[in-house]
């Protein structure tokens, strides 16, 4: 998974940027009061992405709901 996609997912779930570390970016889930670090690599292993989401107590990136415009295009493709 690309780091940019993971960060978009994290921020869409309500988490916020906290600070930059030496080789990591730190995000916080203010509602659950949980903190996790995201490594600064272009690609992040899917297992690591799931671990980060578990630490922040948010949905896994693969289980996230599709946006409405993507649902409509999927329905149109199946016709």
PDB file of N, CA and C in Angstrom:
ATOM      1  N   UNK A   1       0.855  -1.166   0.000  1.00  0.00           N
ATOM      2  CA  UNK A   1       0.000   0.000   0.000  1.00  0.00           C
ATOM      3  C   UNK A   1       0.902   1.230   0.000  1.00  0.00           C
ATOM      4  N   UNK A   2       0.492   2.234  -0.755  1.00  0.00           N
ATOM      5  CA  UNK A   2       1.262   3.472  -0.784  1.00  0.00           C
ATOM      6  C   UNK A   2       1.030   4.261   0.503  1.00  0.00           C
ATOM      7  N   UNK A   3       2.077   4.905   0.977  1.00  0.00           N
ATOM      8  CA  UNK A   3       2.007   5.683   2.212  1.00  0.00           C
ATOM      9  C   UNK A   3       0.955   6.774   2.114  1.00  0.00           C
ATOM     10  N   UNK A   4       0.870   7.416   0.956  1.00  0.00           N
ATOM     11  CA  UNK A   4      -0.101   8.498   0.750  1.00  0.00           C
ATOM     12  C   UNK A   4      -1.525   7.977   0.929  1.00  0.00           C
ATOM     13  N   UNK A   5      -1.807   6.782   0.400  1.00  0.00           N
ATOM     14  CA  UNK A   5      -3.147   6.203   0.535  1.00  0.00           C
ATOM     15  C   UNK A   5      -3.463   5.880   1.992  1.00  0.00           C
ATOM     16  N   UNK A   6      -2.483   5.367   2.717  1.00  0.00           N
ATOM     17  CA  UNK A   6      -2.694   5.065   4.136  1.00  0.00           C
ATOM     18  C   UNK A   6      -2.969   6.345   4.923  1.00  0.00           C
ATOM     19  N   UNK A   7      -2.218   7.392   4.654  1.00  0.00           N
ATOM     20  CA  UNK A   7      -2.420   8.658   5.369  1.00  0.00           C
ATOM     21  C   UNK A   7      -3.788   9.245   5.044  1.00  0.00           C
ATOM     22  N   UNK A   8      -4.212   9.158   3.787  1.00  0.00           N
ATOM     23  CA  UNK A   8      -5.562   9.626   3.426  1.00  0.00           C
ATOM     24  C   UNK A   8      -6.621   8.869   4.213  1.00  0.00           C
ATOM     25  N   UNK A   9      -6.442   7.547   4.328  1.00  0.00           N
ATOM     26  CA  UNK A   9      -7.397   6.719   5.072  1.00  0.00           C
ATOM     27  C   UNK A   9      -7.406   7.109   6.551  1.00  0.00           C
ATOM     28  N   UNK A  10      -6.230   7.272   7.123  1.00  0.00           N
ATOM     29  CA  UNK A  10      -6.121   7.633   8.542  1.00  0.00           C
ATOM     30  C   UNK A  10      -6.811   8.965   8.808  1.00  0.00           C
ATOM     31  N   UNK A  11      -6.546   9.952   7.964  1.00  0.00           N
ATOM     32  CA  UNK A  11      -7.146  11.275   8.161  1.00  0.00           C
ATOM     33  C   UNK A  11      -8.645  11.261   7.888  1.00  0.00           C
ATOM     34  N   UNK A  12      -9.098  10.434   6.944  1.00  0.00           N
ATOM     35  CA  UNK A  12     -10.531  10.328   6.661  1.00  0.00           C
ATOM     36  C   UNK A  12     -11.282   9.702   7.835  1.00  0.00           C
ATOM     37  N   UNK A  13     -10.589   8.898   8.629  1.00  0.00           N
ATOM     38  CA  UNK A  13     -11.201   8.265   9.796  1.00  0.00           C
ATOM     39  C   UNK A  13     -11.169   9.160  11.030  1.00  0.00           C
ATOM     40  N   UNK A  14     -10.710  10.382  10.884  1.00  0.00           N
ATOM     41  CA  UNK A  14     -10.752  11.331  11.992  1.00  0.00           C
ATOM     42  C   UNK A  14      -9.460  11.493  12.767  1.00  0.00           C
ATOM     43  N   UNK A  15      -8.407  10.821  12.339  1.00  0.00           N
ATOM     44  CA  UNK A  15      -7.130  10.962  13.031  1.00  0.00           C
ATOM     45  C   UNK A  15      -6.412  12.216  12.542  1.00  0.00           C
ATOM     46  N   UNK A  16      -5.514  12.723  13.366  1.00  0.00           N
ATOM     47  CA  UNK A  16      -4.828  13.974  13.047  1.00  0.00           C
ATOM     48  C   UNK A  16      -3.319  13.807  13.174  1.00  0.00           C
ATOM     49  N   UNK A  17      -2.611  14.578  12.374  1.00  0.00           N
ATOM     50  CA  UNK A  17      -1.156  14.634  12.439  1.00  0.00           C
ATOM     51  C   UNK A  17      -0.748  15.211  13.789  1.00  0.00           C
ATOM     52  N   UNK A  18       0.210  14.568  14.449  1.00  0.00           N
ATOM     53  CA  UNK A  18       0.678  15.057  15.743  1.00  0.00           C
ATOM     54  C   UNK A  18       2.060  15.700  15.618  1.00  0.00           C
ATOM     55  N   UNK A  19       3.028  14.941  15.058  1.00  0.00           N
ATOM     56  CA  UNK A  19       4.384  15.475  14.906  1.00  0.00           C
ATOM     57  C   UNK A  19       5.191  14.581  13.978  1.00  0.00           C
ATOM     58  N   UNK A  20       6.344  15.098  13.551  1.00  0.00           N
ATOM     59  CA  UNK A  20       7.286  14.326  12.754  1.00  0.00           C
ATOM     60  C   UNK A  20       8.370  13.803  13.680  1.00  0.00           C
ATOM     61  N   UNK A  21       8.672  12.529  13.547  1.00  0.00           N
ATOM     62  CA  UNK A  21       9.785  11.955  14.284  1.00  0.00           C
ATOM     63  C   UNK A  21      10.996  11.888  13.367  1.00  0.00           C
ATOM     64  N   UNK A  22      12.027  11.153  13.764  1.00  0.00           N
ATOM     65  CA  UNK A  22      13.225  11.031  12.947  1.00  0.00           C
ATOM     66  C   UNK A  22      12.959  10.352  11.620  1.00  0.00           C
ATOM     67  N   UNK A  23      12.283   9.221  11.665  1.00  0.00           N
ATOM     68  CA  UNK A  23      11.978   8.469  10.447  1.00  0.00           C
ATOM     69  C   UNK A  23      10.502   8.096  10.357  1.00  0.00           C
ATOM     70  N   UNK A  24       9.697   8.673  11.220  1.00  0.00           N
ATOM     71  CA  UNK A  24       8.277   8.347  11.269  1.00  0.00           C
ATOM     72  C   UNK A  24       7.446   9.614  11.395  1.00  0.00           C
ATOM     73  N   UNK A  25       6.174   9.489  11.031  1.00  0.00           N
ATOM     74  CA  UNK A  25       5.193  10.542  11.256  1.00  0.00           C
ATOM     75  C   UNK A  25       4.227  10.011  12.303  1.00  0.00           C
ATOM     76  N   UNK A  26       3.891  10.809  13.273  1.00  0.00           N
ATOM     77  CA  UNK A  26       3.046  10.366  14.379  1.00  0.00           C
ATOM     78  C   UNK A  26       1.637  10.918  14.187  1.00  0.00           C
ATOM     79  N   UNK A  27       0.648  10.012  14.250  1.00  0.00           N
ATOM     80  CA  UNK A  27      -0.763  10.381  14.143  1.00  0.00           C
ATOM     81  C   UNK A  27      -1.482  10.014  15.428  1.00  0.00           C
ATOM     82  N   UNK A  28      -2.537  10.768  15.737  1.00  0.00           N
ATOM     83  CA  UNK A  28      -3.309  10.540  16.951  1.00  0.00           C
ATOM     84  C   UNK A  28      -4.788  10.428  16.592  1.00  0.00           C
ATOM     85  N   UNK A  29      -5.473   9.511  17.277  1.00  0.00           N
ATOM     86  CA  UNK A  29      -6.922   9.403  17.169  1.00  0.00           C
ATOM     87  C   UNK A  29      -7.479  10.095  18.409  1.00  0.00           C
ATOM     88  N   UNK A  30      -8.004  11.321  18.260  1.00  0.00           N
ATOM     89  CA  UNK A  30      -8.429  12.077  19.444  1.00  0.00           C
ATOM     90  C   UNK A  30      -9.624  11.467  20.170  1.00  0.00           C
ATOM     91  N   UNK A  31     -10.504  10.763  19.463  1.00  0.00           N
ATOM     92  CA  UNK A  31     -11.671  10.189  20.134  1.00  0.00           C
ATOM     93  C   UNK A  31     -11.287   8.981  20.985  1.00  0.00           C
ATOM     94  N   UNK A  32     -10.377   8.142  20.479  1.00  0.00           N
ATOM     95  CA  UNK A  32      -9.955   6.953  21.223  1.00  0.00           C
ATOM     96  C   UNK A  32      -8.715   7.227  22.075  1.00  0.00           C
ATOM     97  N   UNK A  33      -8.105   8.397  21.883  1.00  0.00           N
ATOM     98  CA  UNK A  33      -6.886   8.785  22.596  1.00  0.00           C
ATOM     99  C   UNK A  33      -5.763   7.769  22.372  1.00  0.00           C
ATOM    100  N   UNK A  34      -5.592   7.377  21.097  1.00  0.00           N
ATOM    101  CA  UNK A  34      -4.549   6.425  20.714  1.00  0.00           C
ATOM    102  C   UNK A  34      -3.564   7.098  19.773  1.00  0.00           C
ATOM    103  N   UNK A  35      -2.317   6.654  19.818  1.00  0.00           N
ATOM    104  CA  UNK A  35      -1.249   7.221  18.999  1.00  0.00           C
ATOM    105  C   UNK A  35      -0.550   6.093  18.254  1.00  0.00           C
ATOM    106  N   UNK A  36      -0.137   6.362  17.004  1.00  0.00           N
ATOM    107  CA  UNK A  36       0.629   5.391  16.233  1.00  0.00           C
ATOM    108  C   UNK A  36       1.585   6.122  15.303  1.00  0.00           C
ATOM    109  N   UNK A  37       2.645   5.434  14.915  1.00  0.00           N
ATOM    110  CA  UNK A  37       3.627   6.023  14.013  1.00  0.00           C
ATOM    111  C   UNK A  37       3.500   5.403  12.628  1.00  0.00           C
ATOM    112  N   UNK A  38       3.698   6.233  11.604  1.00  0.00           N
ATOM    113  CA  UNK A  38       3.672   5.786  10.212  1.00  0.00           C
ATOM    114  C   UNK A  38       5.081   5.980   9.662  1.00  0.00           C
ATOM    115  N   UNK A  39       5.735   4.890   9.226  1.00  0.00           N
ATOM    116  CA  UNK A  39       7.090   5.036   8.702  1.00  0.00           C
ATOM    117  C   UNK A  39       7.107   5.848   7.409  1.00  0.00           C
ATOM    118  N   UNK A  40       8.208   6.540   7.172  1.00  0.00           N
ATOM    119  CA  UNK A  40       8.328   7.352   5.962  1.00  0.00           C
ATOM    120  C   UNK A  40       8.980   6.537   4.853  1.00  0.00           C
ATOM    121  N   UNK A  41       8.185   5.648   4.250  1.00  0.00           N
ATOM    122  CA  UNK A  41       8.587   4.862   3.085  1.00  0.00           C
ATOM    123  C   UNK A  41       7.494   5.035   2.047  1.00  0.00           C
ATOM    124  N   UNK A  42       7.841   4.921   0.772  1.00  0.00           N
ATOM    125  CA  UNK A  42       6.807   5.050  -0.267  1.00  0.00           C
ATOM    126  C   UNK A  42       5.782   3.932  -0.161  1.00  0.00           C
ATOM    127  N   UNK A  43       6.259   2.714   0.030  1.00  0.00           N
ATOM    128  CA  UNK A  43       5.376   1.554   0.156  1.00  0.00           C
ATOM    129  C   UNK A  43       5.386   1.076   1.602  1.00  0.00           C
ATOM    130  N   UNK A  44       4.199   0.780   2.108  1.00  0.00           N
ATOM    131  CA  UNK A  44       4.063   0.233   3.460  1.00  0.00           C
ATOM    132  C   UNK A  44       3.384  -1.121   3.331  1.00  0.00           C
ATOM    133  N   UNK A  45       3.976  -2.124   3.939  1.00  0.00           N
ATOM    134  CA  UNK A  45       3.441  -3.475   3.900  1.00  0.00           C
ATOM    135  C   UNK A  45       1.998  -3.479   4.417  1.00  0.00           C
ATOM    136  N   UNK A  46       1.146  -4.304   3.809  1.00  0.00           N
ATOM    137  CA  UNK A  46      -0.264  -4.371   4.214  1.00  0.00           C
ATOM    138  C   UNK A  46      -0.419  -4.768   5.686  1.00  0.00           C
ATOM    139  N   UNK A  47       0.451  -5.649   6.169  1.00  0.00           N
ATOM    140  CA  UNK A  47       0.381  -6.048   7.577  1.00  0.00           C
ATOM    141  C   UNK A  47       0.681  -4.860   8.491  1.00  0.00           C
ATOM    142  N   UNK A  48       1.648  -4.043   8.089  1.00  0.00           N
ATOM    143  CA  UNK A  48       1.996  -2.854   8.873  1.00  0.00           C
ATOM    144  C   UNK A  48       0.841  -1.854   8.848  1.00  0.00           C
ATOM    145  N   UNK A  49       0.195  -1.700   7.687  1.00  0.00           N
ATOM    146  CA  UNK A  49      -0.943  -0.775   7.579  1.00  0.00           C
ATOM    147  C   UNK A  49      -2.081  -1.220   8.502  1.00  0.00           C
ATOM    148  N   UNK A  50      -2.346  -2.523   8.542  1.00  0.00           N
ATOM    149  CA  UNK A  50      -3.391  -3.039   9.431  1.00  0.00           C
ATOM    150  C   UNK A  50      -3.023  -2.818  10.895  1.00  0.00           C
ATOM    151  N   UNK A  51      -1.743  -3.013  11.228  1.00  0.00           N
ATOM    152  CA  UNK A  51      -1.277  -2.816  12.600  1.00  0.00           C
ATOM    153  C   UNK A  51      -1.454  -1.360  13.022  1.00  0.00           C
ATOM    154  N   UNK A  52      -1.110  -0.437  12.139  1.00  0.00           N
ATOM    155  CA  UNK A  52      -1.252   0.989  12.440  1.00  0.00           C
ATOM    156  C   UNK A  52      -2.721   1.321  12.680  1.00  0.00           C
ATOM    157  N   UNK A  53      -3.599   0.804  11.823  1.00  0.00           N
ATOM    158  CA  UNK A  53      -5.037   1.064  11.979  1.00  0.00           C
ATOM    159  C   UNK A  53      -5.568   0.449  13.267  1.00  0.00           C
ATOM    160  N   UNK A  54      -5.085  -0.739  13.620  1.00  0.00           N
ATOM    161  CA  UNK A  54      -5.501  -1.368  14.872  1.00  0.00           C
ATOM    162  C   UNK A  54      -5.063  -0.534  16.074  1.00  0.00           C
ATOM    163  N   UNK A  55      -3.838  -0.014  16.014  1.00  0.00           N
ATOM    164  CA  UNK A  55      -3.335   0.817  17.114  1.00  0.00           C
ATOM    165  C   UNK A  55      -4.161   2.085  17.276  1.00  0.00           C
ATOM    166  N   UNK A  56      -4.628   2.647  16.152  1.00  0.00           N
ATOM    167  CA  UNK A  56      -5.433   3.870  16.196  1.00  0.00           C
ATOM    168  C   UNK A  56      -6.917   3.581  16.425  1.00  0.00           C
ATOM    169  N   UNK A  57      -7.267   2.287  16.461  1.00  0.00           N
ATOM    170  CA  UNK A  57      -8.655   1.841  16.636  1.00  0.00           C
ATOM    171  C   UNK A  57      -9.574   2.404  15.549  1.00  0.00           C
ATOM    172  N   UNK A  58      -9.143   2.234  14.281  1.00  0.00           N
ATOM    173  CA  UNK A  58      -9.957   2.609  13.121  1.00  0.00           C
ATOM    174  C   UNK A  58     -10.075   1.394  12.213  1.00  0.00           C
ATOM    175  N   UNK A  59     -10.956   1.463  11.201  1.00  0.00           N
ATOM    176  CA  UNK A  59     -11.132   0.364  10.254  1.00  0.00           C
ATOM    177  C   UNK A  59      -9.857   0.133   9.455  1.00  0.00           C
ATOM    178  N   UNK A  60      -9.644  -1.135   9.069  1.00  0.00           N
ATOM    179  CA  UNK A  60      -8.532  -1.452   8.178  1.00  0.00           C
ATOM    180  C   UNK A  60      -8.766  -0.785   6.832  1.00  0.00           C
ATOM    181  N   UNK A  61      -7.712  -0.441   6.114  1.00  0.00           N
ATOM    182  CA  UNK A  61      -7.880   0.220   4.819  1.00  0.00           C
ATOM    183  C   UNK A  61      -8.680  -0.612   3.822  1.00  0.00           C
ATOM    184  N   UNK A  62      -8.562  -1.926   3.848  1.00  0.00           N
ATOM    185  CA  UNK A  62      -9.300  -2.785   2.928  1.00  0.00           C
ATOM    186  C   UNK A  62     -10.775  -2.885   3.264  1.00  0.00           C
ATOM    187  N   UNK A  63     -11.139  -2.639   4.520  1.00  0.00           N
ATOM    188  CA  UNK A  63     -12.527  -2.757   4.955  1.00  0.00           C
ATOM    189  C   UNK A  63     -13.268  -1.429   4.929  1.00  0.00           C
ATOM    190  N   UNK A  64     -12.576  -0.367   4.547  1.00  0.00           N
ATOM    191  CA  UNK A  64     -13.203   0.960   4.543  1.00  0.00           C
ATOM    192  C   UNK A  64     -14.301   1.014   3.494  1.00  0.00           C
ATOM    193  N   UNK A  65     -15.309   1.795   3.779  1.00  0.00           N
ATOM    194  CA  UNK A  65     -16.421   1.942   2.854  1.00  0.00           C
ATOM    195  C   UNK A  65     -15.986   2.746   1.642  1.00  0.00           C
ATOM    196  N   UNK A  66     -16.522   2.358   0.461  1.00  0.00           N
ATOM    197  CA  UNK A  66     -16.224   3.104  -0.752  1.00  0.00           C
ATOM    198  C   UNK A  66     -17.006   4.406  -0.761  1.00  0.00           C
ATOM    199  N   UNK A  67     -16.423   5.453  -1.334  1.00  0.00           N
ATOM    200  CA  UNK A  67     -17.174   6.702  -1.491  1.00  0.00           C
ATOM    201  C   UNK A  67     -18.372   6.498  -2.414  1.00  0.00           C
ATOM    202  N   UNK A  68     -19.378   7.330  -2.271  1.00  0.00           N
ATOM    203  CA  UNK A  68     -20.619   7.179  -3.027  1.00  0.00           C
ATOM    204  C   UNK A  68     -20.385   7.190  -4.535  1.00  0.00           C
ATOM    205  N   UNK A  69     -19.507   8.042  -5.040  1.00  0.00           N
ATOM    206  CA  UNK A  69     -19.297   8.116  -6.485  1.00  0.00           C
ATOM    207  C   UNK A  69     -18.676   6.830  -7.023  1.00  0.00           C
ATOM    208  N   UNK A  70     -17.882   6.105  -6.221  1.00  0.00           N
ATOM    209  CA  UNK A  70     -17.326   4.835  -6.666  1.00  0.00           C
ATOM    210  C   UNK A  70     -18.383   3.744  -6.670  1.00  0.00           C
ATOM    211  N   UNK A  71     -19.319   3.771  -5.726  1.00  0.00           N
ATOM    212  CA  UNK A  71     -20.393   2.784  -5.690  1.00  0.00           C
ATOM    213  C   UNK A  71     -21.254   2.895  -6.937  1.00  0.00           C
ATOM    214  N   UNK A  72     -21.560   4.128  -7.345  1.00  0.00           N
ATOM    215  CA  UNK A  72     -22.393   4.345  -8.521  1.00  0.00           C
ATOM    216  C   UNK A  72     -21.701   3.848  -9.777  1.00  0.00           C
ATOM    217  N   UNK A  73     -20.397   4.072  -9.910  1.00  0.00           N
ATOM    218  CA  UNK A  73     -19.680   3.631 -11.105  1.00  0.00           C
ATOM    219  C   UNK A  73     -19.570   2.108 -11.131  1.00  0.00           C
ATOM    220  N   UNK A  74     -19.444   1.458  -9.968  1.00  0.00           N
ATOM    221  CA  UNK A  74     -19.414   0.002  -9.919  1.00  0.00           C
ATOM    222  C   UNK A  74     -20.748  -0.581 -10.360  1.00  0.00           C
ATOM    223  N   UNK A  75     -21.854   0.040  -9.955  1.00  0.00           N
ATOM    224  CA  UNK A  75     -23.180  -0.434 -10.341  1.00  0.00           C
ATOM    225  C   UNK A  75     -23.389  -0.263 -11.839  1.00  0.00           C
ATOM    226  N   UNK A  76     -22.896   0.812 -12.404  1.00  0.00           N
ATOM    227  CA  UNK A  76     -23.045   1.059 -13.839  1.00  0.00           C
ATOM    228  C   UNK A  76     -22.208   0.072 -14.644  1.00  0.00           C
ATOM    229  N   UNK A  77     -21.046  -0.323 -14.140  1.00  0.00           N
ATOM    230  CA  UNK A  77     -20.186  -1.272 -14.840  1.00  0.00           C
ATOM    231  C   UNK A  77     -20.791  -2.669 -14.875  1.00  0.00           C
ATOM    232  N   UNK A  78     -21.555  -3.038 -13.870  1.00  0.00           N
ATOM    233  CA  UNK A  78     -22.114  -4.386 -13.799  1.00  0.00           C
ATOM    234  C   UNK A  78     -23.341  -4.567 -14.681  1.00  0.00           C
ATOM    235  N   UNK A  79     -23.884  -3.481 -15.196  1.00  0.00           N
ATOM    236  CA  UNK A  79     -25.080  -3.591 -16.054  1.00  0.00           C
ATOM    237  C   UNK A  79     -24.764  -4.074 -17.397  1.00  0.00           C
TER     238      UNK A  79
END
